[in-house]
Amino acid sequence: MLNIIIFGAPGSGKGTQSLKLIEKYGLKHISTGDLLRSEIKAGTDLGRLAESYMSQGKLVPDDIVIGMIENLIKEHPDATGFIFDGFPRTLAQGKALYEVLEQNGQDLSVVLSLEVEDKELVERLLKRGEISGRSDDNRETIEARLQVYYDQTAPLKDYYQGKRKLEKIKGQGSIEDIFASIERVVDGLIE
Ligand code: ADP
């Protein structure tokens, strides 16, 4: 069982590298951002609530995202492993994930932390906004999201460092080179 957290600031390439990880290792992808966006698209109550936070670049409350993750893990007892993308984003979420994995007889394999400079993050997100039209990829919301990342999410790195699970990956360069660094870490876990 491989349970991988792909960690990093908004725009660090978590989604892109997740897709490559799934392709190679056959993991089940859990992206809280994608899950929340599909709730918004479906016009559910949860989607409406989530949108009110996301459009401002704020985090959706912990109990909502934790509940979503718990359900997904329980619904997939046969998964060969999970890749958590965009979750956990707070210390409370990190602790909840630890517990739910344990309750399901699993543990965390590794946290891959994609390290990218701020200047490049902002450039990538602005570009993504032009292409995908994602409503939170505009300059004002991007700045709010980066601030939220440094205040609430980045402290998780110390938490995982303390558990000896953190692996820093240089997140700048070609997609293939970044993935090669990821493969070296993940292959080392399998052998
Ligand atoms: P990015 O990593 O580029 O910011 P995501 O798609 O992962 O994009 O997240 C978009 C937004 O969805 C976040 O800014 C936040 O409002 C909300 N969100 C996603 N995951 C979480 C989470 N684990 N906890 C709280 N809010 C979340």
mmCIF file with all atom_site columns, C-alpha atoms and ligand atoms in Angstrom:
data_model
loop_
_atom_site.group_PDB
_atom_site.id
_atom_site.type_symbol
_atom_site.label_atom_id
_atom_site.label_alt_id
_atom_site.label_comp_id
_atom_site.label_asym_id
_atom_site.label_entity_id
_atom_site.label_seq_id
_atom_site.pdbx_PDB_ins_code
_atom_site.Cartn_x
_atom_site.Cartn_y
_atom_site.Cartn_z
_atom_site.occupancy
_atom_site.B_iso_or_equiv
_atom_site.pdbx_formal_charge
_atom_site.auth_seq_id
_atom_site.auth_comp_id
_atom_site.auth_asym_id
_atom_site.auth_atom_id
_atom_site.pdbx_PDB_model_num
ATOM   1   C CA  . MET A 1 1   ? 0.000   0.000  0.000   1.00 0.00 ? 1   MET A CA  1
ATOM   2   C CA  . LEU A 1 2   ? 1.414   3.357  -1.043  1.00 0.00 ? 2   LEU A CA  1
ATOM   3   C CA  . ASN A 1 3   ? -0.190  6.391  0.556   1.00 0.00 ? 3   ASN A CA  1
ATOM   4   C CA  . ILE A 1 4   ? 1.394   9.540  -0.772  1.00 0.00 ? 4   ILE A CA  1
ATOM   5   C CA  . ILE A 1 5   ? 0.713   13.163 0.053   1.00 0.00 ? 5   ILE A CA  1
ATOM   6   C CA  . ILE A 1 6   ? 1.693   15.564 -2.689  1.00 0.00 ? 6   ILE A CA  1
ATOM   7   C CA  . PHE A 1 7   ? 2.365   18.805 -0.917  1.00 0.00 ? 7   PHE A CA  1
ATOM   8   C CA  . GLY A 1 8   ? 3.144   22.345 -1.996  1.00 0.00 ? 8   GLY A CA  1
ATOM   9   C CA  . ALA A 1 9   ? 1.921   25.881 -2.515  1.00 0.00 ? 9   ALA A CA  1
ATOM   10  C CA  . PRO A 1 10  ? -0.854  26.693 -4.991  1.00 0.00 ? 10  PRO A CA  1
ATOM   11  C CA  . GLY A 1 11  ? 0.662   26.391 -8.458  1.00 0.00 ? 11  GLY A CA  1
ATOM   12  C CA  . SER A 1 12  ? 3.513   24.130 -7.339  1.00 0.00 ? 12  SER A CA  1
ATOM   13  C CA  . GLY A 1 13  ? 2.464   21.386 -9.771  1.00 0.00 ? 13  GLY A CA  1
ATOM   14  C CA  . LYS A 1 14  ? 0.691   18.976 -7.433  1.00 0.00 ? 14  LYS A CA  1
ATOM   15  C CA  . GLY A 1 15  ? -2.055  18.108 -9.927  1.00 0.00 ? 15  GLY A CA  1
ATOM   16  C CA  . THR A 1 16  ? 0.353   17.584 -12.835 1.00 0.00 ? 16  THR A CA  1
ATOM   17  C CA  . GLN A 1 17  ? 2.684   15.318 -10.865 1.00 0.00 ? 17  GLN A CA  1
ATOM   18  C CA  . SER A 1 18  ? -0.268  13.444 -9.325  1.00 0.00 ? 18  SER A CA  1
ATOM   19  C CA  . LEU A 1 19  ? -1.441  12.405 -12.768 1.00 0.00 ? 19  LEU A CA  1
ATOM   20  C CA  . LYS A 1 20  ? 2.003   11.019 -13.557 1.00 0.00 ? 20  LYS A CA  1
ATOM   21  C CA  . LEU A 1 21  ? 2.123   9.168  -10.231 1.00 0.00 ? 21  LEU A CA  1
ATOM   22  C CA  . ILE A 1 22  ? -1.275  7.575  -10.865 1.00 0.00 ? 22  ILE A CA  1
ATOM   23  C CA  . GLU A 1 23  ? -0.237  6.487  -14.327 1.00 0.00 ? 23  GLU A CA  1
ATOM   24  C CA  . LYS A 1 24  ? 2.931   4.819  -13.064 1.00 0.00 ? 24  LYS A CA  1
ATOM   25  C CA  . TYR A 1 25  ? 1.875   3.403  -9.697  1.00 0.00 ? 25  TYR A CA  1
ATOM   26  C CA  . GLY A 1 26  ? -1.898  2.913  -10.137 1.00 0.00 ? 26  GLY A CA  1
ATOM   27  C CA  . LEU A 1 27  ? -2.971  4.914  -7.103  1.00 0.00 ? 27  LEU A CA  1
ATOM   28  C CA  . LYS A 1 28  ? -6.390  6.398  -6.410  1.00 0.00 ? 28  LYS A CA  1
ATOM   29  C CA  . HIS A 1 29  ? -6.243  10.190 -6.770  1.00 0.00 ? 29  HIS A CA  1
ATOM   30  C CA  . ILE A 1 30  ? -7.976  12.273 -4.105  1.00 0.00 ? 30  ILE A CA  1
ATOM   31  C CA  . SER A 1 31  ? -7.906  15.992 -4.891  1.00 0.00 ? 31  SER A CA  1
ATOM   32  C CA  . THR A 1 32  ? -9.989  18.040 -2.477  1.00 0.00 ? 32  THR A CA  1
ATOM   33  C CA  . GLY A 1 33  ? -9.902  21.003 -4.891  1.00 0.00 ? 33  GLY A CA  1
ATOM   34  C CA  . ASP A 1 34  ? -11.360 18.858 -7.709  1.00 0.00 ? 34  ASP A CA  1
ATOM   35  C CA  . LEU A 1 35  ? -13.953 17.344 -5.367  1.00 0.00 ? 35  LEU A CA  1
ATOM   36  C CA  . LEU A 1 36  ? -15.054 20.768 -4.177  1.00 0.00 ? 36  LEU A CA  1
ATOM   37  C CA  . ARG A 1 37  ? -15.191 22.142 -7.733  1.00 0.00 ? 37  ARG A CA  1
ATOM   38  C CA  . SER A 1 38  ? -17.423 19.252 -8.799  1.00 0.00 ? 38  SER A CA  1
ATOM   39  C CA  . GLU A 1 39  ? -19.777 20.016 -5.882  1.00 0.00 ? 39  GLU A CA  1
ATOM   40  C CA  . ILE A 1 40  ? -19.908 23.633 -7.086  1.00 0.00 ? 40  ILE A CA  1
ATOM   41  C CA  . LYS A 1 41  ? -20.634 22.515 -10.630 1.00 0.00 ? 41  LYS A CA  1
ATOM   42  C CA  . ALA A 1 42  ? -23.404 20.182 -9.436  1.00 0.00 ? 42  ALA A CA  1
ATOM   43  C CA  . GLY A 1 43  ? -24.944 23.085 -7.513  1.00 0.00 ? 43  GLY A CA  1
ATOM   44  C CA  . THR A 1 44  ? -25.130 21.233 -4.176  1.00 0.00 ? 44  THR A CA  1
ATOM   45  C CA  . ASP A 1 45  ? -25.474 22.944 -0.786  1.00 0.00 ? 45  ASP A CA  1
ATOM   46  C CA  . LEU A 1 46  ? -21.918 21.887 0.007   1.00 0.00 ? 46  LEU A CA  1
ATOM   47  C CA  . GLY A 1 47  ? -20.772 23.386 -3.293  1.00 0.00 ? 47  GLY A CA  1
ATOM   48  C CA  . ARG A 1 48  ? -22.414 26.715 -2.536  1.00 0.00 ? 48  ARG A CA  1
ATOM   49  C CA  . LEU A 1 49  ? -20.825 26.819 0.881   1.00 0.00 ? 49  LEU A CA  1
ATOM   50  C CA  . ALA A 1 50  ? -17.401 25.838 -0.479  1.00 0.00 ? 50  ALA A CA  1
ATOM   51  C CA  . GLU A 1 51  ? -17.564 28.464 -3.205  1.00 0.00 ? 51  GLU A CA  1
ATOM   52  C CA  . SER A 1 52  ? -18.031 31.250 -0.691  1.00 0.00 ? 52  SER A CA  1
ATOM   53  C CA  . TYR A 1 53  ? -14.601 30.389 0.753   1.00 0.00 ? 53  TYR A CA  1
ATOM   54  C CA  . MET A 1 54  ? -12.783 29.370 -2.413  1.00 0.00 ? 54  MET A CA  1
ATOM   55  C CA  . SER A 1 55  ? -13.659 32.513 -4.348  1.00 0.00 ? 55  SER A CA  1
ATOM   56  C CA  . GLN A 1 56  ? -11.905 34.523 -1.631  1.00 0.00 ? 56  GLN A CA  1
ATOM   57  C CA  . GLY A 1 57  ? -8.867  32.255 -1.563  1.00 0.00 ? 57  GLY A CA  1
ATOM   58  C CA  . LYS A 1 58  ? -9.747  31.050 1.939   1.00 0.00 ? 58  LYS A CA  1
ATOM   59  C CA  . LEU A 1 59  ? -9.745  27.450 3.125   1.00 0.00 ? 59  LEU A CA  1
ATOM   60  C CA  . VAL A 1 60  ? -12.996 25.537 3.274   1.00 0.00 ? 60  VAL A CA  1
ATOM   61  C CA  . PRO A 1 61  ? -13.665 24.574 6.943   1.00 0.00 ? 61  PRO A CA  1
ATOM   62  C CA  . ASP A 1 62  ? -11.801 21.516 8.204   1.00 0.00 ? 62  ASP A CA  1
ATOM   63  C CA  . ASP A 1 63  ? -14.862 19.455 9.161   1.00 0.00 ? 63  ASP A CA  1
ATOM   64  C CA  . ILE A 1 64  ? -16.178 19.595 5.581   1.00 0.00 ? 64  ILE A CA  1
ATOM   65  C CA  . VAL A 1 65  ? -12.994 18.447 3.857   1.00 0.00 ? 65  VAL A CA  1
ATOM   66  C CA  . ILE A 1 66  ? -12.135 15.911 6.561   1.00 0.00 ? 66  ILE A CA  1
ATOM   67  C CA  . GLY A 1 67  ? -15.603 14.351 6.159   1.00 0.00 ? 67  GLY A CA  1
ATOM   68  C CA  . MET A 1 68  ? -15.115 14.097 2.402   1.00 0.00 ? 68  MET A CA  1
ATOM   69  C CA  . ILE A 1 69  ? -11.756 12.356 2.799   1.00 0.00 ? 69  ILE A CA  1
ATOM   70  C CA  . GLU A 1 70  ? -13.018 9.915  5.437   1.00 0.00 ? 70  GLU A CA  1
ATOM   71  C CA  . ASN A 1 71  ? -15.857 8.834  3.160   1.00 0.00 ? 71  ASN A CA  1
ATOM   72  C CA  . LEU A 1 72  ? -13.571 8.340  0.185   1.00 0.00 ? 72  LEU A CA  1
ATOM   73  C CA  . ILE A 1 73  ? -11.060 6.226  2.078   1.00 0.00 ? 73  ILE A CA  1
ATOM   74  C CA  . LYS A 1 74  ? -13.836 4.030  3.460   1.00 0.00 ? 74  LYS A CA  1
ATOM   75  C CA  . GLU A 1 75  ? -15.439 3.686  0.028   1.00 0.00 ? 75  GLU A CA  1
ATOM   76  C CA  . HIS A 1 76  ? -12.241 2.277  -1.492  1.00 0.00 ? 76  HIS A CA  1
ATOM   77  C CA  . PRO A 1 77  ? -11.063 -0.579 0.738   1.00 0.00 ? 77  PRO A CA  1
ATOM   78  C CA  . ASP A 1 78  ? -9.468  -2.300 -2.276  1.00 0.00 ? 78  ASP A CA  1
ATOM   79  C CA  . ALA A 1 79  ? -7.361  0.644  -3.451  1.00 0.00 ? 79  ALA A CA  1
ATOM   80  C CA  . THR A 1 80  ? -3.668  -0.108 -3.948  1.00 0.00 ? 80  THR A CA  1
ATOM   81  C CA  . GLY A 1 81  ? -2.995  3.241  -2.323  1.00 0.00 ? 81  GLY A CA  1
ATOM   82  C CA  . PHE A 1 82  ? -4.002  6.871  -2.405  1.00 0.00 ? 82  PHE A CA  1
ATOM   83  C CA  . ILE A 1 83  ? -2.471  10.063 -3.562  1.00 0.00 ? 83  ILE A CA  1
ATOM   84  C CA  . PHE A 1 84  ? -3.672  13.013 -1.537  1.00 0.00 ? 84  PHE A CA  1
ATOM   85  C CA  . ASP A 1 85  ? -3.507  16.224 -3.558  1.00 0.00 ? 85  ASP A CA  1
ATOM   86  C CA  . GLY A 1 86  ? -4.369  19.495 -1.829  1.00 0.00 ? 86  GLY A CA  1
ATOM   87  C CA  . PHE A 1 87  ? -5.061  17.686 1.445   1.00 0.00 ? 87  PHE A CA  1
ATOM   88  C CA  . PRO A 1 88  ? -4.086  18.086 4.264   1.00 0.00 ? 88  PRO A CA  1
ATOM   89  C CA  . ARG A 1 89  ? -3.895  21.868 4.280   1.00 0.00 ? 89  ARG A CA  1
ATOM   90  C CA  . THR A 1 90  ? -4.018  22.459 8.042   1.00 0.00 ? 90  THR A CA  1
ATOM   91  C CA  . LEU A 1 91  ? -2.530  20.727 11.060  1.00 0.00 ? 91  LEU A CA  1
ATOM   92  C CA  . ALA A 1 92  ? -6.027  19.558 12.084  1.00 0.00 ? 92  ALA A CA  1
ATOM   93  C CA  . GLN A 1 93  ? -6.472  17.943 8.664   1.00 0.00 ? 93  GLN A CA  1
ATOM   94  C CA  . GLY A 1 94  ? -3.049  16.298 8.953   1.00 0.00 ? 94  GLY A CA  1
ATOM   95  C CA  . LYS A 1 95  ? -3.930  14.774 12.304  1.00 0.00 ? 95  LYS A CA  1
ATOM   96  C CA  . ALA A 1 96  ? -7.338  13.624 11.052  1.00 0.00 ? 96  ALA A CA  1
ATOM   97  C CA  . LEU A 1 97  ? -5.744  11.927 8.044   1.00 0.00 ? 97  LEU A CA  1
ATOM   98  C CA  . TYR A 1 98  ? -3.288  10.132 10.282  1.00 0.00 ? 98  TYR A CA  1
ATOM   99  C CA  . GLU A 1 99  ? -6.163  8.774  12.380  1.00 0.00 ? 99  GLU A CA  1
ATOM   100 C CA  . VAL A 1 100 ? -8.383  7.724  9.523   1.00 0.00 ? 100 VAL A CA  1
ATOM   101 C CA  . LEU A 1 101 ? -5.519  5.861  7.823   1.00 0.00 ? 101 LEU A CA  1
ATOM   102 C CA  . GLU A 1 102 ? -4.743  4.102  11.075  1.00 0.00 ? 102 GLU A CA  1
ATOM   103 C CA  . GLN A 1 103 ? -8.403  3.150  11.607  1.00 0.00 ? 103 GLN A CA  1
ATOM   104 C CA  . ASN A 1 104 ? -8.370  1.585  8.148   1.00 0.00 ? 104 ASN A CA  1
ATOM   105 C CA  . GLY A 1 105 ? -5.205  -0.384 8.864   1.00 0.00 ? 105 GLY A CA  1
ATOM   106 C CA  . GLN A 1 106 ? -2.956  1.814  6.738   1.00 0.00 ? 106 GLN A CA  1
ATOM   107 C CA  . ASP A 1 107 ? -0.175  4.299  7.161   1.00 0.00 ? 107 ASP A CA  1
ATOM   108 C CA  . LEU A 1 108 ? 1.375   7.212  5.357   1.00 0.00 ? 108 LEU A CA  1
ATOM   109 C CA  . SER A 1 109 ? 4.244   6.314  3.034   1.00 0.00 ? 109 SER A CA  1
ATOM   110 C CA  . VAL A 1 110 ? 5.695   9.732  2.239   1.00 0.00 ? 110 VAL A CA  1
ATOM   111 C CA  . VAL A 1 111 ? 5.018   13.452 1.853   1.00 0.00 ? 111 VAL A CA  1
ATOM   112 C CA  . LEU A 1 112 ? 6.464   14.802 -1.397  1.00 0.00 ? 112 LEU A CA  1
ATOM   113 C CA  . SER A 1 113 ? 6.922   18.543 -0.977  1.00 0.00 ? 113 SER A CA  1
ATOM   114 C CA  . LEU A 1 114 ? 7.246   20.436 -4.256  1.00 0.00 ? 114 LEU A CA  1
ATOM   115 C CA  . GLU A 1 115 ? 9.482   23.441 -3.648  1.00 0.00 ? 115 GLU A CA  1
ATOM   116 C CA  . VAL A 1 116 ? 8.876   26.392 -5.976  1.00 0.00 ? 116 VAL A CA  1
ATOM   117 C CA  . GLU A 1 117 ? 9.761   30.087 -5.585  1.00 0.00 ? 117 GLU A CA  1
ATOM   118 C CA  . ASP A 1 118 ? 6.904   32.560 -5.073  1.00 0.00 ? 118 ASP A CA  1
ATOM   119 C CA  . LYS A 1 119 ? 7.628   34.508 -8.218  1.00 0.00 ? 119 LYS A CA  1
ATOM   120 C CA  . GLU A 1 120 ? 7.242   31.415 -10.346 1.00 0.00 ? 120 GLU A CA  1
ATOM   121 C CA  . LEU A 1 121 ? 4.081   30.328 -8.479  1.00 0.00 ? 121 LEU A CA  1
ATOM   122 C CA  . VAL A 1 122 ? 2.357   33.631 -9.256  1.00 0.00 ? 122 VAL A CA  1
ATOM   123 C CA  . GLU A 1 123 ? 3.388   33.468 -12.923 1.00 0.00 ? 123 GLU A CA  1
ATOM   124 C CA  . ARG A 1 124 ? 2.096   29.906 -13.281 1.00 0.00 ? 124 ARG A CA  1
ATOM   125 C CA  . LEU A 1 125 ? -1.236  30.673 -11.597 1.00 0.00 ? 125 LEU A CA  1
ATOM   126 C CA  . LEU A 1 126 ? -1.867  33.785 -13.694 1.00 0.00 ? 126 LEU A CA  1
ATOM   127 C CA  . LYS A 1 127 ? -1.158  31.759 -16.805 1.00 0.00 ? 127 LYS A CA  1
ATOM   128 C CA  . ARG A 1 128 ? -3.474  28.962 -15.645 1.00 0.00 ? 128 ARG A CA  1
ATOM   129 C CA  . GLY A 1 129 ? -6.195  31.548 -15.035 1.00 0.00 ? 129 GLY A CA  1
ATOM   130 C CA  . GLU A 1 130 ? -5.958  32.686 -18.638 1.00 0.00 ? 130 GLU A CA  1
ATOM   131 C CA  . ILE A 1 131 ? -6.195  29.145 -19.996 1.00 0.00 ? 131 ILE A CA  1
ATOM   132 C CA  . SER A 1 132 ? -8.584  27.349 -17.645 1.00 0.00 ? 132 SER A CA  1
ATOM   133 C CA  . GLY A 1 133 ? -10.633 30.312 -16.546 1.00 0.00 ? 133 GLY A CA  1
ATOM   134 C CA  . ARG A 1 134 ? -10.502 29.084 -12.925 1.00 0.00 ? 134 ARG A CA  1
ATOM   135 C CA  . SER A 1 135 ? -12.145 31.888 -11.017 1.00 0.00 ? 135 SER A CA  1
ATOM   136 C CA  . ASP A 1 136 ? -9.609  31.779 -8.151  1.00 0.00 ? 136 ASP A CA  1
ATOM   137 C CA  . ASP A 1 137 ? -6.645  32.224 -10.513 1.00 0.00 ? 137 ASP A CA  1
ATOM   138 C CA  . ASN A 1 138 ? -6.664  36.034 -10.529 1.00 0.00 ? 138 ASN A CA  1
ATOM   139 C CA  . ARG A 1 139 ? -3.971  38.240 -8.966  1.00 0.00 ? 139 ARG A CA  1
ATOM   140 C CA  . GLU A 1 140 ? -5.902  39.231 -5.842  1.00 0.00 ? 140 GLU A CA  1
ATOM   141 C CA  . THR A 1 141 ? -7.066  35.720 -4.958  1.00 0.00 ? 141 THR A CA  1
ATOM   142 C CA  . ILE A 1 142 ? -3.650  34.260 -5.770  1.00 0.00 ? 142 ILE A CA  1
ATOM   143 C CA  . GLU A 1 143 ? -2.030  36.539 -3.199  1.00 0.00 ? 143 GLU A CA  1
ATOM   144 C CA  . ALA A 1 144 ? -4.612  35.544 -0.596  1.00 0.00 ? 144 ALA A CA  1
ATOM   145 C CA  . ARG A 1 145 ? -4.041  31.849 -1.334  1.00 0.00 ? 145 ARG A CA  1
ATOM   146 C CA  . LEU A 1 146 ? -0.280  32.188 -0.983  1.00 0.00 ? 146 LEU A CA  1
ATOM   147 C CA  . GLN A 1 147 ? -0.727  33.962 2.341   1.00 0.00 ? 147 GLN A CA  1
ATOM   148 C CA  . VAL A 1 148 ? -3.070  31.195 3.534   1.00 0.00 ? 148 VAL A CA  1
ATOM   149 C CA  . TYR A 1 149 ? -0.521  28.632 2.380   1.00 0.00 ? 149 TYR A CA  1
ATOM   150 C CA  . TYR A 1 150 ? 2.301   30.189 4.423   1.00 0.00 ? 150 TYR A CA  1
ATOM   151 C CA  . ASP A 1 151 ? 0.109   30.793 7.495   1.00 0.00 ? 151 ASP A CA  1
ATOM   152 C CA  . GLN A 1 152 ? -1.894  27.577 7.693   1.00 0.00 ? 152 GLN A CA  1
ATOM   153 C CA  . THR A 1 153 ? -0.438  24.931 5.398   1.00 0.00 ? 153 THR A CA  1
ATOM   154 C CA  . ALA A 1 154 ? 3.359   25.316 5.377   1.00 0.00 ? 154 ALA A CA  1
ATOM   155 C CA  . PRO A 1 155 ? 3.602   24.495 9.155   1.00 0.00 ? 155 PRO A CA  1
ATOM   156 C CA  . LEU A 1 156 ? 2.609   20.940 8.216   1.00 0.00 ? 156 LEU A CA  1
ATOM   157 C CA  . LYS A 1 157 ? 6.118   20.520 6.848   1.00 0.00 ? 157 LYS A CA  1
ATOM   158 C CA  . ASP A 1 158 ? 7.538   20.574 10.382  1.00 0.00 ? 158 ASP A CA  1
ATOM   159 C CA  . TYR A 1 159 ? 4.872   18.109 11.470  1.00 0.00 ? 159 TYR A CA  1
ATOM   160 C CA  . TYR A 1 160 ? 5.885   15.628 8.750   1.00 0.00 ? 160 TYR A CA  1
ATOM   161 C CA  . GLN A 1 161 ? 9.574   16.310 9.216   1.00 0.00 ? 161 GLN A CA  1
ATOM   162 C CA  . GLY A 1 162 ? 9.076   15.264 12.838  1.00 0.00 ? 162 GLY A CA  1
ATOM   163 C CA  . LYS A 1 163 ? 7.519   12.006 11.631  1.00 0.00 ? 163 LYS A CA  1
ATOM   164 C CA  . ARG A 1 164 ? 10.428  11.521 9.182   1.00 0.00 ? 164 ARG A CA  1
ATOM   165 C CA  . LYS A 1 165 ? 8.005   11.477 6.245   1.00 0.00 ? 165 LYS A CA  1
ATOM   166 C CA  . LEU A 1 166 ? 8.987   14.688 4.457   1.00 0.00 ? 166 LEU A CA  1
ATOM   167 C CA  . GLU A 1 167 ? 10.849  14.533 1.142   1.00 0.00 ? 167 GLU A CA  1
ATOM   168 C CA  . LYS A 1 168 ? 11.612  17.849 -0.533  1.00 0.00 ? 168 LYS A CA  1
ATOM   169 C CA  . ILE A 1 169 ? 11.502  17.832 -4.312  1.00 0.00 ? 169 ILE A CA  1
ATOM   170 C CA  . LYS A 1 170 ? 12.771  20.667 -6.483  1.00 0.00 ? 170 LYS A CA  1
ATOM   171 C CA  . GLY A 1 171 ? 9.565   21.752 -8.234  1.00 0.00 ? 171 GLY A CA  1
ATOM   172 C CA  . GLN A 1 172 ? 11.172  23.939 -10.896 1.00 0.00 ? 172 GLN A CA  1
ATOM   173 C CA  . GLY A 1 173 ? 12.489  22.626 -14.206 1.00 0.00 ? 173 GLY A CA  1
ATOM   174 C CA  . SER A 1 174 ? 10.811  20.358 -16.732 1.00 0.00 ? 174 SER A CA  1
ATOM   175 C CA  . ILE A 1 175 ? 7.794   18.239 -15.727 1.00 0.00 ? 175 ILE A CA  1
ATOM   176 C CA  . GLU A 1 176 ? 9.805   15.124 -16.651 1.00 0.00 ? 176 GLU A CA  1
ATOM   177 C CA  . ASP A 1 177 ? 12.829  16.097 -14.538 1.00 0.00 ? 177 ASP A CA  1
ATOM   178 C CA  . ILE A 1 178 ? 10.616  16.817 -11.543 1.00 0.00 ? 178 ILE A CA  1
ATOM   179 C CA  . PHE A 1 179 ? 8.866   13.488 -11.986 1.00 0.00 ? 179 PHE A CA  1
ATOM   180 C CA  . ALA A 1 180 ? 12.246  11.720 -12.212 1.00 0.00 ? 180 ALA A CA  1
ATOM   181 C CA  . SER A 1 181 ? 13.090  13.077 -8.733  1.00 0.00 ? 181 SER A CA  1
ATOM   182 C CA  . ILE A 1 182 ? 9.716   11.851 -7.461  1.00 0.00 ? 182 ILE A CA  1
ATOM   183 C CA  . GLU A 1 183 ? 10.243  8.408  -8.984  1.00 0.00 ? 183 GLU A CA  1
ATOM   184 C CA  . ARG A 1 184 ? 13.592  8.060  -7.228  1.00 0.00 ? 184 ARG A CA  1
ATOM   185 C CA  . VAL A 1 185 ? 11.895  8.611  -3.861  1.00 0.00 ? 185 VAL A CA  1
ATOM   186 C CA  . VAL A 1 186 ? 8.861   6.424  -4.530  1.00 0.00 ? 186 VAL A CA  1
ATOM   187 C CA  . ASP A 1 187 ? 10.839  3.563  -6.090  1.00 0.00 ? 187 ASP A CA  1
ATOM   188 C CA  . GLY A 1 188 ? 13.021  3.614  -2.987  1.00 0.00 ? 188 GLY A CA  1
ATOM   189 C CA  . LEU A 1 189 ? 9.919   2.958  -0.881  1.00 0.00 ? 189 LEU A CA  1
ATOM   190 C CA  . ILE A 1 190 ? 8.807   -0.008 -2.957  1.00 0.00 ? 190 ILE A CA  1
ATOM   191 C CA  . GLU A 1 191 ? 12.117  -1.878 -3.128  1.00 0.00 ? 191 GLU A CA  1
HETATM 192 P P1  . ADP B 2 .   ? -4.407  25.071 -5.562  1.00 0.00 ? 1   ADP B P1  1
HETATM 193 O O1  . ADP B 2 .   ? -3.552  24.029 -4.933  1.00 0.00 ? 1   ADP B O1  1
HETATM 194 O O2  . ADP B 2 .   ? -3.898  25.470 -6.892  1.00 0.00 ? 1   ADP B O2  1
HETATM 195 O O3  . ADP B 2 .   ? -4.714  26.239 -4.660  1.00 0.00 ? 1   ADP B O3  1
HETATM 196 P P2  . ADP B 2 .   ? -6.794  23.414 -5.252  1.00 0.00 ? 1   ADP B P2  1
HETATM 197 O O4  . ADP B 2 .   ? -7.627  22.974 -6.397  1.00 0.00 ? 1   ADP B O4  1
HETATM 198 O O5  . ADP B 2 .   ? -6.056  22.363 -4.500  1.00 0.00 ? 1   ADP B O5  1
HETATM 199 O O6  . ADP B 2 .   ? -5.823  24.483 -5.905  1.00 0.00 ? 1   ADP B O6  1
HETATM 200 O O7  . ADP B 2 .   ? -7.676  24.242 -4.190  1.00 0.00 ? 1   ADP B O7  1
HETATM 201 C C1  . ADP B 2 .   ? -8.493  25.314 -4.569  1.00 0.00 ? 1   ADP B C1  1
HETATM 202 C C2  . ADP B 2 .   ? -9.257  25.851 -3.364  1.00 0.00 ? 1   ADP B C2  1
HETATM 203 O O8  . ADP B 2 .   ? -10.111 24.829 -2.800  1.00 0.00 ? 1   ADP B O8  1
HETATM 204 C C3  . ADP B 2 .   ? -8.404  26.309 -2.170  1.00 0.00 ? 1   ADP B C3  1
HETATM 205 O O9  . ADP B 2 .   ? -7.948  27.636 -2.315  1.00 0.00 ? 1   ADP B O9  1
HETATM 206 C C4  . ADP B 2 .   ? -9.411  26.139 -0.994  1.00 0.00 ? 1   ADP B C4  1
HETATM 207 O O10 . ADP B 2 .   ? -10.331 27.207 -0.947  1.00 0.00 ? 1   ADP B O10 1
HETATM 208 C C5  . ADP B 2 .   ? -10.195 24.899 -1.377  1.00 0.00 ? 1   ADP B C5  1
HETATM 209 N N1  . ADP B 2 .   ? -9.583  23.669 -0.801  1.00 0.00 ? 1   ADP B N1  1
HETATM 210 C C6  . ADP B 2 .   ? -8.998  22.656 -1.503  1.00 0.00 ? 1   ADP B C6  1
HETATM 211 N N2  . ADP B 2 .   ? -8.528  21.714 -0.662  1.00 0.00 ? 1   ADP B N2  1
HETATM 212 C C7  . ADP B 2 .   ? -8.800  22.139 0.603   1.00 0.00 ? 1   ADP B C7  1
HETATM 213 C C8  . ADP B 2 .   ? -8.549  21.627 1.907   1.00 0.00 ? 1   ADP B C8  1
HETATM 214 N N3  . ADP B 2 .   ? -7.895  20.465 2.089   1.00 0.00 ? 1   ADP B N3  1
HETATM 215 N N4  . ADP B 2 .   ? -8.976  22.342 2.991   1.00 0.00 ? 1   ADP B N4  1
HETATM 216 C C9  . ADP B 2 .   ? -9.624  23.494 2.819   1.00 0.00 ? 1   ADP B C9  1
HETATM 217 N N5  . ADP B 2 .   ? -9.889  24.051 1.636   1.00 0.00 ? 1   ADP B N5  1
HETATM 218 C C10 . ADP B 2 .   ? -9.489  23.391 0.512   1.00 0.00 ? 1   ADP B C10 1
#
